[in-house]
Tab-separated table of C-alpha atoms and ligand atoms in Angstrom:
chain	number	residue	atom	x	y	z
Y	1	MET	CA	35.144	-14.098	25.286
Y	2	THR	CA	35.741	-14.879	29.003
Y	3	GLY	CA	33.899	-11.946	30.934
Y	4	SER	CA	31.314	-11.446	28.283
Y	5	PRO	CA	27.709	-11.764	29.277
Y	6	PRO	CA	25.970	-14.824	28.542
Y	7	VAL	CA	24.813	-14.906	24.883
Y	8	PRO	CA	21.047	-16.144	24.509
Y	9	PRO	CA	20.744	-18.984	22.527
Y	10	ALA	CA	20.683	-18.336	19.013
Y	11	PRO	CA	16.506	-18.597	17.492
Y	12	VAL	CA	16.416	-22.566	16.282
Y	13	ALA	CA	15.127	-22.041	12.959
Y	14	SER	CA	12.359	-25.322	13.855
Y	15	GLU	CA	10.888	-23.166	16.300
Y	16	ASP	CA	8.811	-21.359	13.731
Y	17	PRO	CA	10.257	-22.086	9.674
Y	18	ARG	CA	7.371	-19.837	8.567
Y	19	ARG	CA	8.848	-16.434	10.881
Y	20	VAL	CA	12.627	-17.955	9.331
Y	21	GLU	CA	11.235	-17.521	5.731
Y	22	ILE	CA	9.655	-14.434	6.261
Y	23	ALA	CA	12.387	-12.455	8.279
Y	24	ASP	CA	14.673	-13.538	4.927
Y	25	ARG	CA	12.334	-12.577	2.485
Y	26	LEU	CA	11.806	-9.007	4.219
Y	27	HIS	CA	15.564	-9.078	4.677
Y	28	ASP	CA	15.701	-9.750	0.875
Y	29	VAL	CA	13.018	-6.837	-0.130
Y	30	SER	CA	14.644	-4.162	2.338
Y	31	SER	CA	17.681	-4.584	0.953
Y	32	ARG	CA	16.543	-4.156	-2.435
Y	33	ILE	CA	14.316	-1.042	-1.261
Y	34	ALA	CA	17.360	0.736	0.066
Y	35	ALA	CA	19.566	-0.313	-2.933
Y	36	ALA	CA	16.754	1.082	-5.558
Y	37	THR	CA	16.786	4.414	-3.355
Y	38	ALA	CA	20.206	4.575	-3.359
Y	39	ARG	CA	20.279	4.112	-7.227
Y	40	ALA	CA	17.855	6.496	-7.923
Y	41	GLY	CA	19.730	9.349	-5.808
Y	42	ARG	CA	17.296	9.424	-3.346
Y	43	PRO	CA	17.104	9.643	0.536
Y	44	ALA	CA	17.495	6.418	2.834
Y	45	GLY	CA	14.478	5.504	4.195
Y	46	SER	CA	12.444	7.590	1.674
Y	47	VAL	CA	10.671	5.025	0.671
Y	48	THR	CA	8.318	2.989	2.647
Y	49	LEU	CA	7.343	-0.839	2.572
Y	50	ILE	CA	3.981	-1.664	2.804
Y	51	ALA	CA	3.652	-5.314	2.764
Y	52	VAL	CA	0.624	-6.747	1.088
Y	53	THR	CA	-1.098	-9.551	3.633
Y	54	LYS	CA	-4.594	-10.200	1.866
Y	55	THR	CA	-5.107	-13.541	1.676
Y	56	PHE	CA	-3.003	-14.693	4.202
Y	57	GLY	CA	-3.477	-15.144	8.085
Y	58	LEU	CA	-2.995	-13.495	11.245
Y	59	ASP	CA	-0.282	-15.600	11.940
Y	60	ASP	CA	1.462	-13.927	9.476
Y	61	VAL	CA	0.475	-10.333	9.869
Y	62	ARG	CA	1.827	-10.811	13.561
Y	63	ARG	CA	5.228	-12.570	12.536
Y	64	LEU	CA	5.639	-9.416	9.981
Y	65	ALA	CA	4.961	-6.588	13.030
Y	66	ASP	CA	7.263	-8.710	14.918
Y	67	LEU	CA	10.179	-8.563	12.414
Y	68	GLY	CA	9.535	-4.393	12.674
Y	69	VAL	CA	6.482	-4.362	9.406
Y	70	ALA	CA	4.664	-1.504	10.817
Y	71	ASP	CA	2.597	-0.446	7.696
Y	72	VAL	CA	0.100	-3.476	6.066
Y	73	GLY	CA	-1.979	-3.454	2.937
Y	74	GLU	CA	-5.100	-5.086	3.025
Y	75	SER	CA	-7.808	-5.699	-0.132
Y	76	ARG	CA	-11.226	-7.050	0.874
Y	77	ASP	CA	-12.895	-4.658	3.552
Y	78	GLN	CA	-14.352	-7.807	5.556
Y	79	GLU	CA	-10.604	-9.468	5.672
Y	80	ALA	CA	-9.295	-6.125	6.559
Y	81	ALA	CA	-11.484	-5.296	9.477
Y	82	ALA	CA	-11.285	-8.948	11.134
Y	83	LYS	CA	-7.440	-8.244	11.305
Y	84	ALA	CA	-6.931	-4.683	11.997
Y	85	ALA	CA	-9.027	-5.870	14.910
Y	86	GLU	CA	-6.506	-7.875	16.218
Y	87	LEU	CA	-3.965	-5.614	15.409
Y	88	PRO	CA	-5.185	-2.183	16.011
Y	89	ALA	CA	-1.261	-0.694	15.947
Y	90	LEU	CA	-0.236	-1.310	12.715
Y	91	ARG	CA	-0.855	1.856	9.917
Y	92	TRP	CA	-3.833	-0.304	7.834
Y	93	HIS	CA	-3.501	0.682	4.133
Y	94	PHE	CA	-6.629	-0.316	2.298
Y	95	VAL	CA	-5.526	-0.952	-1.449
Y	96	GLY	CA	-8.504	-2.867	-2.956
Y	97	ARG	CA	-11.613	-1.322	-4.795
Y	98	LEU	CA	-13.955	0.246	-2.408
Y	99	GLN	CA	-17.526	-0.164	-2.073
Y	100	ARG	CA	-19.486	2.837	-1.278
Y	101	ASN	CA	-20.992	0.745	1.095
Y	102	LYS	CA	-17.760	-0.469	2.866
Y	103	ALA	CA	-16.792	3.094	3.466
Y	104	ARG	CA	-18.297	2.935	6.725
Y	105	SER	CA	-16.399	-0.139	7.929
Y	106	VAL	CA	-13.192	1.039	6.107
Y	107	ALA	CA	-12.770	4.593	7.693
Y	108	ALA	CA	-12.938	2.960	11.250
Y	109	TYR	CA	-9.344	1.175	10.618
Y	110	ALA	CA	-7.958	2.426	7.740
Y	111	ALA	CA	-5.093	5.223	7.835
Y	112	CYS	CA	-4.669	5.255	3.890
Y	113	VAL	CA	-7.312	4.340	1.848
Y	114	HIS	CA	-5.506	3.870	-1.929
Y	115	SER	CA	-8.011	3.469	-4.020
Y	116	ILE	CA	-10.434	6.944	-4.026
Y	117	ASP	CA	-11.187	6.944	-8.109
Y	118	ARG	CA	-14.616	8.823	-7.923
Y	119	ALA	CA	-15.699	11.972	-5.949
Y	120	ALA	CA	-19.113	10.041	-4.699
Y	121	LEU	CA	-16.495	7.365	-2.613
Y	122	ALA	CA	-14.157	10.419	-1.561
Y	123	ASP	CA	-18.167	11.939	-0.206
Y	124	ALA	CA	-18.965	8.809	1.717
Y	125	LEU	CA	-15.625	7.987	3.157
Y	126	GLY	CA	-14.772	10.951	4.547
Y	127	ALA	CA	-18.740	11.567	5.956
Y	128	ALA	CA	-17.864	7.932	7.752
Y	129	ALA	CA	-14.674	9.437	9.019
Y	130	GLY	CA	-16.177	12.338	10.236
Y	131	ARG	CA	-18.486	10.292	12.086
Y	132	VAL	CA	-15.640	8.223	13.919
Y	133	ARG	CA	-13.436	11.565	14.956
Y	134	ARG	CA	-10.847	10.408	12.538
Y	135	THR	CA	-9.250	11.933	9.233
Y	136	VAL	CA	-7.894	8.929	6.454
Y	137	ASP	CA	-5.482	9.804	4.387
Y	138	VAL	CA	-6.391	9.152	0.430
Y	139	CYS	CA	-4.377	8.608	-2.393
Y	140	LEU	CA	-6.119	8.844	-5.601
Y	141	GLN	CA	-6.052	5.997	-7.976
Y	142	VAL	CA	-4.882	6.545	-11.411
Y	143	SER	CA	-6.433	4.418	-14.814
Y	144	LEU	CA	-3.096	5.379	-16.999
Y	145	ASP	CA	-4.654	3.651	-19.542
Y	146	GLY	CA	-8.287	5.098	-18.890
Y	147	ASP	CA	-9.908	1.193	-18.376
Y	148	PRO	CA	-12.346	1.499	-16.232
Y	149	GLN	CA	-12.663	-1.885	-15.101
Y	150	ARG	CA	-9.292	-2.060	-12.852
Y	151	GLY	CA	-10.400	1.126	-10.970
Y	152	GLY	CA	-8.617	4.555	-11.306
Y	153	ALA	CA	-9.554	7.664	-12.462
Y	154	PRO	CA	-8.453	8.795	-15.766
Y	155	VAL	CA	-5.319	11.594	-15.856
Y	156	GLU	CA	-7.807	13.969	-16.913
Y	157	ALA	CA	-10.036	13.800	-13.764
Y	158	LEU	CA	-7.472	13.785	-11.348
Y	159	GLY	CA	-7.807	17.335	-11.100
Y	160	GLY	CA	-11.239	17.772	-10.223
Y	161	LEU	CA	-10.978	14.522	-8.127
Y	162	ALA	CA	-8.409	16.457	-5.951
Y	163	ASP	CA	-10.524	18.936	-5.307
Y	164	SER	CA	-13.222	17.071	-4.358
Y	165	VAL	CA	-10.994	15.121	-1.769
Y	166	ALA	CA	-9.616	18.451	-0.659
Y	167	ARG	CA	-12.685	20.146	0.902
Y	168	CYS	CA	-13.600	16.285	2.540
Y	169	GLY	CA	-13.872	17.031	6.493
Y	170	GLY	CA	-12.521	13.285	7.378
Y	171	LEU	CA	-9.711	13.399	4.395
Y	172	ARG	CA	-6.381	14.175	3.870
Y	173	LEU	CA	-5.340	14.186	0.291
Y	174	ALA	CA	-2.040	12.277	0.694
Y	175	GLY	CA	-1.417	11.790	-3.050
Y	176	LEU	CA	-1.343	9.262	-6.464
Y	177	MET	CA	-1.453	5.573	-6.370
Y	178	ALA	CA	-1.523	3.383	-9.651
Y	179	VAL	CA	-0.775	-0.460	-10.751
Y	180	PRO	CA	0.269	-0.297	-14.269
Y	181	PRO	CA	-1.879	-1.571	-17.112
Y	182	LEU	CA	-1.387	-5.313	-17.798
Y	183	SER	CA	0.001	-5.219	-21.287
Y	184	TRP	CA	2.492	-2.102	-20.623
Y	185	ASP	CA	6.399	-1.828	-19.692
Y	186	PRO	CA	6.151	-0.901	-15.843
Y	187	ASP	CA	8.660	2.000	-17.087
Y	188	ARG	CA	6.463	3.637	-18.653
Y	189	ALA	CA	3.525	3.329	-16.476
Y	190	TYR	CA	5.722	4.538	-13.800
Y	191	ALA	CA	7.151	7.747	-15.670
Y	192	GLU	CA	3.568	8.641	-16.944
Y	193	LEU	CA	2.556	8.470	-12.767
Y	194	ALA	CA	5.371	10.506	-11.834
Y	195	ARG	CA	4.085	13.079	-14.345
Y	196	ALA	CA	0.858	13.077	-13.097
Y	197	ALA	CA	2.174	13.444	-9.245
Y	198	GLY	CA	3.861	16.527	-10.336
Y	199	ASP	CA	0.812	17.995	-11.903
Y	200	LEU	CA	-0.856	17.276	-8.748
Y	201	ARG	CA	1.622	19.033	-6.285
Y	202	HIS	CA	1.261	21.945	-8.591
Y	203	ASP	CA	-2.092	22.282	-6.719
Y	204	HIS	CA	-1.965	20.321	-3.702
Y	205	PRO	CA	1.349	20.624	-2.858
Y	206	ASP	CA	1.243	18.437	0.372
Y	207	ALA	CA	0.136	15.559	-1.680
Y	208	ILE	CA	3.316	13.875	-1.937
Y	209	MET	CA	3.135	10.290	-1.669
Y	210	LEU	CA	3.735	8.205	-4.544
Y	211	SER	CA	2.097	4.853	-4.062
Y	212	ALA	CA	3.766	2.421	-6.543
Y	213	GLY	CA	5.496	-0.969	-7.285
Y	214	MET	CA	4.628	-4.474	-6.549
Y	215	THR	CA	6.648	-7.826	-6.388
Y	216	ALA	CA	7.227	-7.503	-10.321
Y	217	ASP	CA	8.324	-3.573	-10.540
Y	218	PHE	CA	8.927	-1.681	-7.626
Y	219	GLU	CA	12.434	-1.611	-8.288
Y	220	GLN	CA	11.381	0.716	-11.410
Y	221	ALA	CA	8.706	2.287	-9.455
Y	222	ILE	CA	11.393	3.639	-7.155
Y	223	VAL	CA	13.132	5.131	-9.686
Y	224	HIS	CA	10.286	7.317	-11.049
Y	225	GLY	CA	9.718	7.923	-7.380
Y	226	ALA	CA	7.786	5.740	-5.531
Y	227	THR	CA	7.207	6.729	-1.712
Y	228	HIS	CA	5.048	3.644	-0.739
Y	229	VAL	CA	5.961	0.012	-1.998
Y	230	ARG	CA	3.204	-2.120	-2.001
Y	231	VAL	CA	4.840	-5.788	-1.966
Y	232	GLY	CA	3.109	-9.312	-1.261
Y	233	THR	CA	4.135	-11.985	-3.182
Y	234	ALA	CA	8.082	-11.297	-2.512
Y	235	LEU	CA	6.928	-11.019	1.482
Y	236	LEU	CA	4.927	-14.349	1.797
Y	237	GLY	CA	5.133	-16.405	-1.204
Y	238	GLY	CA	2.465	-16.791	-3.815
Y	239	ARG	CA	-1.155	-16.666	-3.179
Y	240	PRO	CA	-4.527	-18.726	-4.430
Y	241	PRO	CA	-6.055	-16.568	-6.842
Y	242	ILE	CA	-8.363	-14.727	-5.374
Y	243	VAL	CA	-12.251	-13.820	-6.815
Y	244	GLY	CA	-13.841	-10.607	-6.649
J	1	PLP	C1	-2.308	-7.399	-4.388
J	1	PLP	C2	-1.819	-6.146	-4.415
J	1	PLP	C3	-0.437	-5.554	-4.281
J	1	PLP	C4	0.760	-7.100	-4.248
J	1	PLP	O1	1.133	-7.726	-5.125
J	1	PLP	P1	2.002	-8.264	-5.207
J	1	PLP	O2	2.464	-8.412	-6.631
J	1	PLP	O3	2.049	-9.990	-4.601
J	1	PLP	O4	3.443	-7.643	-4.809
J	1	PLP	C5	-0.041	-4.633	-4.384
J	1	PLP	N1	-1.334	-3.510	-5.046
J	1	PLP	C6	-2.331	-3.925	-4.969
J	1	PLP	C7	-3.439	-3.070	-5.325
J	1	PLP	C8	-2.995	-5.427	-4.821
J	1	PLP	O5	-3.950	-5.642	-4.700
């Protein structure tokens, strides 16, 4: 070892045990994404990890950013707006249900909104984005079982909704998003989502984003073509239940 430059001291785990924990979890999730991508015969790097940071503090978002995460997801506007104001260099994804009266706020920080499920919402978001001279990527959220309670448009409505979004200034139709219905096998859910995504690309060939897969099922989603997985628990641990 003589002659080699001085090696900086290894980071001391006790300096920030939470950083070490998150680094370990991120390493595990990233390895699993890479392995699933390879197993599916897809190109390395074709799946983007969105770290879902809802309910976790800004310190955890900073730790993730330090570790190289560029895409973060949030599901409530008030929380997302506050975090995005502190860390504007990250790509903020709004993945929760969007209310029309929040469109203006969300349009100011979101790079991508994953949960557009009706034309009125697209109109409101597009108008808000136009006012601040931004273009927001949009995924149509698909309700695979047609249950309106959990958000999402039924598969039959996607074509019309896609055309509405494509006509909105301020928005770019990026693709589709879904959360598997509670009682469904995720494999079946993601197979149906992939079919809907193929249909969408027929008329909108640039809408290639497929936002699918969470902690419990992201490897299955990757098999079915997910380009973006939205992972919270596996990266940051359990969340207290949230209301609303
Ligand atoms: C919370 C949330 C996630 C992340 O879920 P985990 O199971 O914690 O990975 C993904 N997508 C949406 C829409 C969410 O609300």
